[in-house]
Amino acid sequence: MKESFNTFVIADPNKCIGCKACEVACSSVHNEENNIGYTVGTMTTPVIPRLYLVKNEKFCAPIQCRHCEDAPCANACPNKAIKQEGDIIYIDENCIGCKTCLMACPIGAIELLPHYKNEEKVIQLGLEEEKLIAYKCDLCKGKETKACIEACPQNALRLVDIKEDKKNKNIKAALGLMNL
Ligand code: SF4
Ligand code: SF4
């Protein structure tokens, strides 16, 4: 058995103000091939994030991939475009935009969005239509920090190590028992 579970980023809806700083930061770090820097004014392509703000009259919070241990999206992908590296599940360049993973993901963590390269929208060969591919959180694969966590002005996002979380809850519960 794996010694640890995959980690993931989660938002606290009690802190999130819906400013979308996380979506913009996510788009920036994942679009270096489009010459996008980390400052306002360098974005020449639309914001293409990998976490998605959900808003209604009662709450707002971004939803992102939980990096499931038995990932339904990876199991369902007919093109083997969803892979695991360490504790990161990511979508690679083999994605054909068939939407199977969108249907398989239980929390709606995947979106189909246009593909840009060198600041140009990629056009699908044969159909002369924009090419759409699946995007989801890859925990900023290959980077030291998580862009969304760094960018959030409300500190509403955190990286969860669920085993560590459980241990802390157990300790809290045990301390609660001692106070009885
Ligand atoms: S995209 Fe959805 S199904 Fe796939 S690993 Fe993330 S949360 Fe799980
Ligand atoms: S949309 Fe892409 S990643 Fe999703 S199932 Fe289809 S080929 Fe796989």
Coordinates of N, CA, C and O in Angstrom, one line a residue, residues 21-163:
A21 N -8.5 35.7 -8.3 CA -7.0 35.8 -8.3 C -6.4 34.4 -8.5 O -5.3 34.3 -9.2
C22 N -7.0 33.4 -8.0 CA -6.5 32.0 -8.1 C -6.5 31.6 -9.6 O -5.6 31.0 -10.1
E23 N -7.6 31.9 -10.2 CA -7.8 31.5 -11.6 C -6.7 32.1 -12.5 O -6.1 31.5 -13.4
V24 N -6.5 33.4 -12.3 CA -5.6 34.2 -13.1 C -4.2 33.7 -12.8 O -3.4 33.5 -13.8
A25 N -3.8 33.4 -11.5 CA -2.5 33.0 -11.2 C -2.2 31.6 -11.8 O -1.2 31.3 -12.4
C26 N -3.3 30.7 -11.8 CA -3.2 29.4 -12.4 C -2.9 29.5 -13.9 O -2.0 28.8 -14.4
S27 N -3.7 30.3 -14.5 CA -3.5 30.5 -16.0 C -2.1 31.0 -16.3 O -1.5 30.5 -17.3
S28 N -1.6 31.9 -15.5 CA -0.3 32.5 -15.7 C 0.8 31.4 -15.7 O 1.6 31.3 -16.6
V29 N 0.8 30.6 -14.6 CA 1.9 29.6 -14.5 C 1.8 28.5 -15.5 O 2.8 27.8 -15.8
H30 N 0.6 28.3 -16.0 CA 0.4 27.2 -17.0 C 0.5 27.6 -18.4 O 0.3 26.9 -19.4
N31 N 0.8 28.9 -18.7 CA 0.9 29.4 -20.0 C 2.2 30.0 -20.4 O 2.2 31.0 -21.2
E32 N 3.3 29.5 -19.8 CA 4.6 30.0 -20.2 C 4.9 29.9 -21.7 O 5.5 30.7 -22.3
E33 N 4.3 28.8 -22.3 CA 4.5 28.6 -23.8 C 3.8 29.7 -24.6 O 4.0 29.9 -25.8
N34 N 2.9 30.5 -23.9 CA 2.3 31.6 -24.6 C 2.9 32.9 -24.1 O 2.2 34.0 -24.3
N35 N 4.1 32.9 -23.6 CA 4.9 34.1 -23.2 C 4.2 34.9 -22.2 O 4.3 36.1 -22.1
I36 N 3.4 34.2 -21.4 CA 2.7 35.0 -20.3 C 3.5 35.0 -19.1 O 4.0 34.0 -18.6
G37 N 3.7 36.2 -18.6 CA 4.5 36.4 -17.3 C 3.5 36.4 -16.2 O 2.3 36.1 -16.3
Y38 N 4.0 36.8 -15.0 CA 3.2 36.8 -13.8 C 2.7 38.2 -13.4 O 2.5 38.4 -12.3
T39 N 2.7 39.0 -14.4 CA 2.2 40.4 -14.1 C 1.0 40.8 -15.0 O 0.9 40.3 -16.1
V40 N 0.2 41.7 -14.5 CA -0.9 42.2 -15.3 C -0.3 42.8 -16.6 O 0.7 43.5 -16.5
G41 N -1.0 42.6 -17.7 CA -0.5 43.3 -19.0 C 0.3 42.3 -19.8 O 0.5 42.6 -21.0
T42 N 0.7 41.2 -19.3 CA 1.5 40.2 -20.1 C 0.6 39.2 -20.7 O 1.0 38.3 -21.5
M43 N -0.7 39.2 -20.4 CA -1.7 38.2 -20.8 C -2.2 38.6 -22.2 O -3.0 39.5 -22.3
T44 N -1.9 37.8 -23.2 CA -2.4 38.1 -24.5 C -3.4 37.0 -24.9 O -4.1 37.1 -26.0
T45 N -3.6 36.0 -24.1 CA -4.5 34.9 -24.4 C -5.6 35.0 -23.3 O -5.4 35.5 -22.3
P46 N -6.8 34.3 -23.5 CA -7.8 34.3 -22.5 C -7.3 33.6 -21.2 O -6.4 32.8 -21.3
V47 N -7.9 33.9 -20.1 CA -7.6 33.1 -18.9 C -8.0 31.7 -19.0 O -9.2 31.5 -19.3
I48 N -7.1 30.8 -18.9 CA -7.4 29.4 -19.1 C -6.9 28.7 -17.8 O -5.8 28.2 -17.7
P49 N -7.8 28.7 -16.8 CA -7.4 28.1 -15.5 C -7.5 26.6 -15.4 O -8.1 26.0 -16.3
R50 N -7.1 26.1 -14.3 CA -7.3 24.6 -14.0 C -8.0 24.4 -12.7 O -8.0 23.3 -12.1
L51 N -8.5 25.5 -12.1 CA -9.4 25.4 -11.0 C -10.6 26.4 -11.4 O -10.3 27.3 -12.1
Y52 N -11.8 26.1 -10.9 CA -12.9 26.8 -11.5 C -13.8 27.4 -10.3 O -14.3 26.6 -9.5
L53 N -14.0 28.7 -10.3 CA -14.7 29.3 -9.3 C -16.2 29.0 -9.5 O -16.8 29.1 -10.5
V54 N -16.8 28.6 -8.4 CA -18.3 28.3 -8.3 C -18.9 29.4 -7.5 O -18.4 29.6 -6.4
K55 N -19.9 30.0 -8.0 CA -20.5 31.1 -7.3 C -22.0 30.9 -7.3 O -22.6 30.6 -8.3
N56 N -22.7 31.2 -6.1 CA -24.1 31.3 -6.2 C -24.5 32.4 -5.1 O -23.6 33.0 -4.6
E57 N -25.8 32.5 -4.8 CA -26.1 33.6 -3.8 C -25.6 33.4 -2.4 O -25.5 34.3 -1.6
K58 N -25.3 32.1 -2.1 CA -24.9 31.8 -0.7 C -23.4 31.6 -0.5 O -22.9 31.9 0.6
F59 N -22.7 31.3 -1.5 CA -21.2 31.0 -1.3 C -20.4 31.2 -2.6 O -21.0 31.2 -3.7
C60 N -19.1 31.2 -2.5 CA -18.3 31.1 -3.7 C -17.0 30.4 -3.2 O -16.5 30.6 -2.1
A61 N -16.5 29.6 -4.1 CA -15.2 28.9 -3.9 C -14.7 28.2 -5.1 O -15.6 27.8 -5.9
P62 N -13.4 28.2 -5.4 CA -12.9 27.4 -6.5 C -13.0 25.9 -6.2 O -12.7 25.5 -5.1
I63 N -13.3 25.2 -7.3 CA -13.3 23.7 -7.2 C -12.1 23.2 -8.0 O -11.9 23.7 -9.2
Q64 N -11.3 22.3 -7.5 CA -10.2 21.8 -8.2 C -10.1 20.3 -7.9 O -10.7 19.7 -7.0
C65 N -9.2 19.7 -8.7 CA -9.0 18.2 -8.7 C -8.5 17.7 -7.3 O -7.7 18.3 -6.7
R66 N -9.1 16.6 -6.9 CA -8.7 16.0 -5.6 C -7.6 15.0 -5.8 O -7.2 14.3 -4.8
H67 N -7.1 14.8 -7.0 CA -6.1 13.8 -7.3 C -6.5 12.4 -6.6 O -5.7 11.9 -5.8
C68 N -7.6 11.9 -7.0 CA -8.2 10.7 -6.5 C -7.2 9.5 -6.5 O -6.4 9.4 -7.4
E69 N -7.3 8.7 -5.5 CA -6.4 7.5 -5.4 C -6.7 6.5 -6.5 O -5.9 5.9 -7.0
D70 N -8.0 6.4 -6.8 CA -8.4 5.5 -7.9 C -9.2 6.4 -8.9 O -10.5 6.5 -8.9
A71 N -8.5 7.2 -9.7 CA -9.1 8.3 -10.4 C -10.0 7.9 -11.5 O -9.6 7.3 -12.5
P72 N -11.3 8.2 -11.3 CA -12.3 7.9 -12.4 C -12.0 8.5 -13.7 O -12.2 7.9 -14.7
C73 N -11.4 9.7 -13.7 CA -11.1 10.4 -15.0 C -10.0 9.6 -15.7 O -10.1 9.3 -16.9
A74 N -9.0 9.1 -15.0 CA -7.9 8.4 -15.6 C -8.4 7.0 -16.1 O -8.0 6.5 -17.2
N75 N -9.2 6.4 -15.3 CA -9.8 5.1 -15.6 C -10.7 5.2 -16.9 O -10.7 4.2 -17.7
A76 N -11.3 6.3 -17.1 CA -12.3 6.5 -18.2 C -11.6 6.9 -19.5 O -12.2 6.7 -20.5
C77 N -10.5 7.6 -19.4 CA -10.0 8.3 -20.6 C -9.6 7.2 -21.7 O -8.8 6.3 -21.4
P78 N -10.2 7.3 -22.8 CA -10.0 6.2 -23.9 C -8.6 6.4 -24.6 O -8.2 5.5 -25.3
N79 N -8.0 7.6 -24.3 CA -6.8 7.9 -25.1 C -5.6 7.8 -24.2 O -4.5 8.2 -24.6
K80 N -5.8 7.4 -22.9 CA -4.7 7.3 -21.9 C -3.9 8.6 -21.8 O -2.7 8.7 -21.7
A81 N -4.7 9.7 -21.8 CA -4.1 11.0 -21.7 C -4.0 11.5 -20.2 O -3.4 12.5 -20.0
I82 N -4.5 10.7 -19.3 CA -4.4 11.1 -17.9 C -3.5 10.2 -17.1 O -3.6 9.0 -17.1
K83 N -2.4 10.8 -16.6 CA -1.3 10.0 -16.0 C -1.1 10.4 -14.6 O -1.5 11.5 -14.1
Q84 N -0.3 9.6 -13.9 CA 0.1 9.9 -12.5 C 1.6 10.0 -12.4 O 2.3 9.1 -13.0
E85 N 2.1 11.0 -11.8 CA 3.6 11.2 -11.6 C 3.8 11.6 -10.1 O 3.3 12.7 -9.7
G86 N 4.4 10.7 -9.3 CA 4.4 11.0 -7.9 C 3.0 11.0 -7.4 O 2.2 10.1 -7.6
D87 N 2.6 12.1 -6.6 CA 1.2 12.2 -6.2 C 0.4 13.2 -7.0 O -0.6 13.7 -6.6
I88 N 0.8 13.4 -8.3 CA 0.1 14.3 -9.1 C -0.5 13.6 -10.3 O 0.1 12.8 -11.0
I89 N -1.8 13.8 -10.5 CA -2.5 13.3 -11.7 C -2.7 14.4 -12.7 O -3.2 15.5 -12.3
Y90 N -2.2 14.2 -13.9 CA -2.2 15.3 -14.8 C -2.7 14.8 -16.2 O -2.7 13.6 -16.5
I91 N -3.2 15.8 -17.0 CA -3.6 15.5 -18.4 C -2.5 15.9 -19.3 O -2.0 17.0 -19.3
D92 N -2.1 14.9 -20.2 CA -1.0 15.3 -21.1 C -1.5 15.6 -22.5 O -2.7 15.8 -22.8
E93 N -0.5 15.8 -23.5 CA -0.9 16.3 -24.8 C -1.7 15.3 -25.7 O -2.1 15.7 -26.8
N94 N -1.9 14.1 -25.2 CA -2.7 13.1 -26.0 C -4.2 13.4 -25.9 O -5.0 12.7 -26.5
C95 N -4.6 14.4 -25.1 CA -6.0 14.7 -24.9 C -6.6 15.0 -26.3 O -6.1 15.8 -27.0
I96 N -7.8 14.4 -26.6 CA -8.5 14.7 -27.8 C -9.8 15.4 -27.6 O -10.6 15.6 -28.5
G97 N -10.1 15.8 -26.3 CA -11.3 16.6 -26.0 C -12.6 15.8 -26.1 O -13.6 16.4 -26.4
C98 N -12.5 14.5 -25.8 CA -13.7 13.7 -26.0 C -14.8 13.8 -24.9 O -15.9 13.4 -25.0
K99 N -14.4 14.5 -23.8 CA -15.2 14.8 -22.6 C -15.6 13.6 -21.7 O -16.3 13.8 -20.8
T100 N -15.0 12.5 -22.0 CA -15.3 11.3 -21.1 C -14.9 11.6 -19.7 O -15.6 11.3 -18.7
C101 N -13.7 12.3 -19.5 CA -13.3 12.6 -18.1 C -14.2 13.6 -17.4 O -14.4 13.5 -16.2
L102 N -14.8 14.5 -18.2 CA -15.7 15.5 -17.6 C -16.9 14.7 -17.0 O -17.4 15.1 -15.9
M103 N -17.4 13.7 -17.7 CA -18.5 13.0 -17.2 C -18.1 12.1 -16.0 O -18.9 11.9 -15.1
A104 N -16.9 11.6 -16.1 CA -16.4 10.7 -15.0 C -16.1 11.4 -13.7 O -16.3 10.8 -12.6
C105 N -15.6 12.6 -13.7 CA -15.2 13.2 -12.5 C -16.4 13.6 -11.6 O -17.3 14.3 -12.0
P106 N -16.3 13.1 -10.3 CA -17.5 13.3 -9.5 C -17.7 14.7 -9.0 O -18.7 15.0 -8.5
I107 N -16.6 15.5 -9.1 CA -16.8 16.8 -8.5 C -16.7 18.0 -9.6 O -16.7 19.1 -9.2
G108 N -16.6 17.6 -10.8 CA -16.6 18.6 -11.9 C -15.3 19.4 -11.9 O -15.4 20.6 -12.1
A109 N -14.2 18.7 -11.7 CA -12.9 19.4 -11.6 C -12.3 19.7 -12.9 O -11.2 20.3 -13.0
I110 N -12.9 19.2 -14.0 CA -12.3 19.3 -15.4 C -13.2 20.2 -16.2 O -14.4 20.2 -16.2
E111 N -12.5 21.0 -17.1 CA -13.2 21.8 -18.1 C -12.6 21.7 -19.4 O -11.4 21.4 -19.5
L112 N -13.4 21.8 -20.5 CA -12.9 21.8 -21.8 C -12.7 23.2 -22.3 O -13.7 23.9 -22.3
L113 N -11.5 23.6 -22.7 CA -11.2 25.0 -23.0 C -10.3 25.0 -24.3 O -9.6 24.0 -24.6
P114 N -10.2 26.2 -24.9 CA -9.3 26.2 -26.1 C -7.9 26.0 -25.8 O -7.4 26.3 -24.7
H115 N -7.1 25.5 -26.8 CA -5.7 25.3 -26.7 C -5.0 26.4 -27.4 O -5.2 26.7 -28.6
Y116 N -4.0 27.1 -26.7 CA -3.2 28.1 -27.3 C -1.8 27.7 -27.3 O -1.3 27.1 -26.4
K117 N -1.1 28.0 -28.4 CA 0.4 27.8 -28.5 C 1.0 29.0 -29.1 O 0.5 29.5 -30.1
N118 N 2.1 29.5 -28.5 CA 2.8 30.7 -29.0 C 1.7 31.9 -29.3 O 1.8 32.5 -30.3
E119 N 0.8 32.0 -28.3 CA -0.2 33.1 -28.3 C -1.2 32.9 -29.4 O -2.1 33.8 -29.5
E120 N -1.2 31.8 -30.1 CA -2.2 31.6 -31.2 C -3.1 30.5 -30.8 O -2.7 29.4 -30.3
K121 N -4.4 30.6 -31.1 CA -5.4 29.6 -30.8 C -5.0 28.4 -31.8 O -4.9 28.6 -33.0
V122 N -5.0 27.2 -31.2 CA -4.7 26.0 -32.1 C -5.9 25.6 -32.8 O -7.0 25.5 -32.2
I123 N -5.8 25.4 -34.1 CA -7.0 25.0 -34.9 C -6.9 23.5 -35.2 O -5.9 23.0 -35.5
Q124 N -8.1 22.9 -35.1 CA -8.1 21.4 -35.2 C -7.9 21.1 -36.7 O -8.7 21.6 -37.6
L125 N -7.0 20.2 -37.0 CA -6.7 19.7 -38.3 C -8.0 19.1 -38.9 O -8.7 18.3 -38.3
G126 N -8.4 19.5 -40.1 CA -9.5 18.8 -40.8 C -10.9 19.5 -40.5 O -11.7 19.5 -41.4
L127 N -11.0 20.2 -39.4 CA -12.3 20.8 -39.1 C -12.3 22.3 -39.2 O -13.4 23.0 -39.1
E128 N -11.1 22.9 -39.2 CA -10.9 24.4 -39.2 C -11.7 25.0 -38.0 O -12.2 26.1 -38.1
E129 N -11.8 24.3 -36.9 CA -12.4 24.8 -35.7 C -11.4 24.9 -34.6 O -10.4 24.2 -34.7
E130 N -11.6 25.7 -33.6 CA -10.6 25.8 -32.5 C -10.6 24.4 -31.8 O -11.6 23.7 -31.7
K131 N -9.3 24.1 -31.4 CA -9.1 22.8 -30.7 C -9.4 23.0 -29.2 O -8.9 23.9 -28.6
L132 N -10.3 22.1 -28.7 CA -10.6 22.2 -27.3 C -10.0 21.0 -26.6 O -10.1 19.9 -27.1
I133 N -9.4 21.2 -25.4 CA -8.8 20.1 -24.7 C -9.2 20.2 -23.2 O -9.7 21.3 -22.8
A134 N -9.0 19.1 -22.5 CA -9.4 19.1 -21.1 C -8.3 19.7 -20.2 O -7.1 19.5 -20.4
Y135 N -8.8 20.5 -19.2 CA -7.8 21.1 -18.2 C -8.3 20.8 -16.8 O -9.5 21.0 -16.5
K136 N -7.3 20.4 -16.0 CA -7.6 20.3 -14.6 C -6.3 20.6 -13.8 O -5.2 20.5 -14.3
C137 N -6.5 20.8 -12.5 CA -5.4 21.1 -11.6 C -4.3 20.0 -11.7 O -4.6 18.8 -11.6
D138 N -3.0 20.4 -11.9 CA -1.9 19.4 -11.9 C -1.0 19.8 -10.7 O 0.2 19.4 -10.7
L139 N -1.5 20.5 -9.7 CA -0.7 20.9 -8.5 C 0.6 21.6 -9.0 O 1.6 21.5 -8.3
C140 N 0.5 22.4 -10.0 CA 1.6 23.2 -10.5 C 2.8 22.2 -10.7 O 3.9 22.5 -10.2
K141 N 2.6 21.1 -11.4 CA 3.6 20.1 -11.7 C 5.0 20.8 -12.1 O 5.0 21.6 -13.0
G142 N 6.0 20.3 -11.4 CA 7.3 20.8 -11.7 C 7.7 22.2 -11.1 O 8.8 22.7 -11.3
K143 N 6.7 22.8 -10.4 CA 7.0 24.1 -9.7 C 7.1 23.9 -8.2 O 6.6 22.9 -7.7
E144 N 7.8 24.8 -7.6 CA 8.1 24.7 -6.1 C 6.8 25.0 -5.3 O 6.5 24.4 -4.3
T145 N 6.0 26.0 -5.9 CA 4.9 26.5 -5.1 C 3.6 26.3 -5.9 O 3.6 26.0 -7.1
K146 N 2.4 26.4 -5.2 CA 1.1 26.3 -5.8 C 0.6 27.7 -6.1 O 0.4 28.5 -5.1
A147 N 0.5 28.0 -7.3 CA 0.2 29.4 -7.7 C -1.1 30.0 -7.1 O -1.1 31.1 -6.6
C148 N -2.1 29.1 -7.0 CA -3.4 29.6 -6.5 C -3.3 29.9 -5.0 O -3.8 31.0 -4.5
I149 N -2.6 29.1 -4.2 CA -2.4 29.3 -2.8 C -1.6 30.6 -2.6 O -2.0 31.4 -1.7
E150 N -0.6 30.8 -3.4 CA 0.3 32.0 -3.2 C -0.5 33.3 -3.5 O -0.4 34.3 -2.9
A151 N -1.4 33.2 -4.5 CA -2.1 34.4 -5.0 C -3.3 34.8 -4.2 O -3.7 36.0 -4.2
C152 N -3.9 33.9 -3.5 CA -5.2 34.2 -2.8 C -5.0 35.2 -1.7 O -4.3 35.0 -0.7
P153 N -5.7 36.4 -1.8 CA -5.5 37.4 -0.8 C -6.2 37.1 0.5 O -5.9 37.8 1.5
Q154 N -7.0 36.1 0.5 CA -7.8 35.8 1.7 C -7.2 34.5 2.4 O -7.8 34.1 3.4
N155 N -6.1 34.0 1.9 CA -5.6 32.7 2.4 C -6.7 31.7 2.5 O -6.8 30.9 3.5
A156 N -7.5 31.6 1.5 CA -8.6 30.7 1.5 C -8.3 29.3 0.9 O -9.1 28.4 1.0
L157 N -7.1 29.2 0.4 CA -6.7 27.9 -0.2 C -5.6 27.2 0.6 O -4.7 27.9 1.1
R158 N -5.6 25.9 0.7 CA -4.5 25.2 1.4 C -4.3 23.9 0.8 O -5.2 23.3 0.1
L159 N -3.1 23.4 0.9 CA -2.7 22.1 0.4 C -3.0 21.1 1.5 O -2.6 21.2 2.6
V160 N -3.8 20.1 1.1 CA -4.3 19.1 2.2 C -3.4 17.8 2.1 O -3.3 17.2 1.0
D161 N -2.9 17.4 3.2 CA -2.3 16.1 3.4 C -3.3 15.4 4.3 O -3.3 15.6 5.5
I162 N -4.2 14.6 3.7 CA -5.3 14.0 4.4 C -4.9 13.2 5.6 O -5.6 13.2 6.6
K163 N -3.8 12.5 5.5 CA -3.4 11.6 6.6 C -3.0 12.5 7.8 O -3.3 12.2 8.9

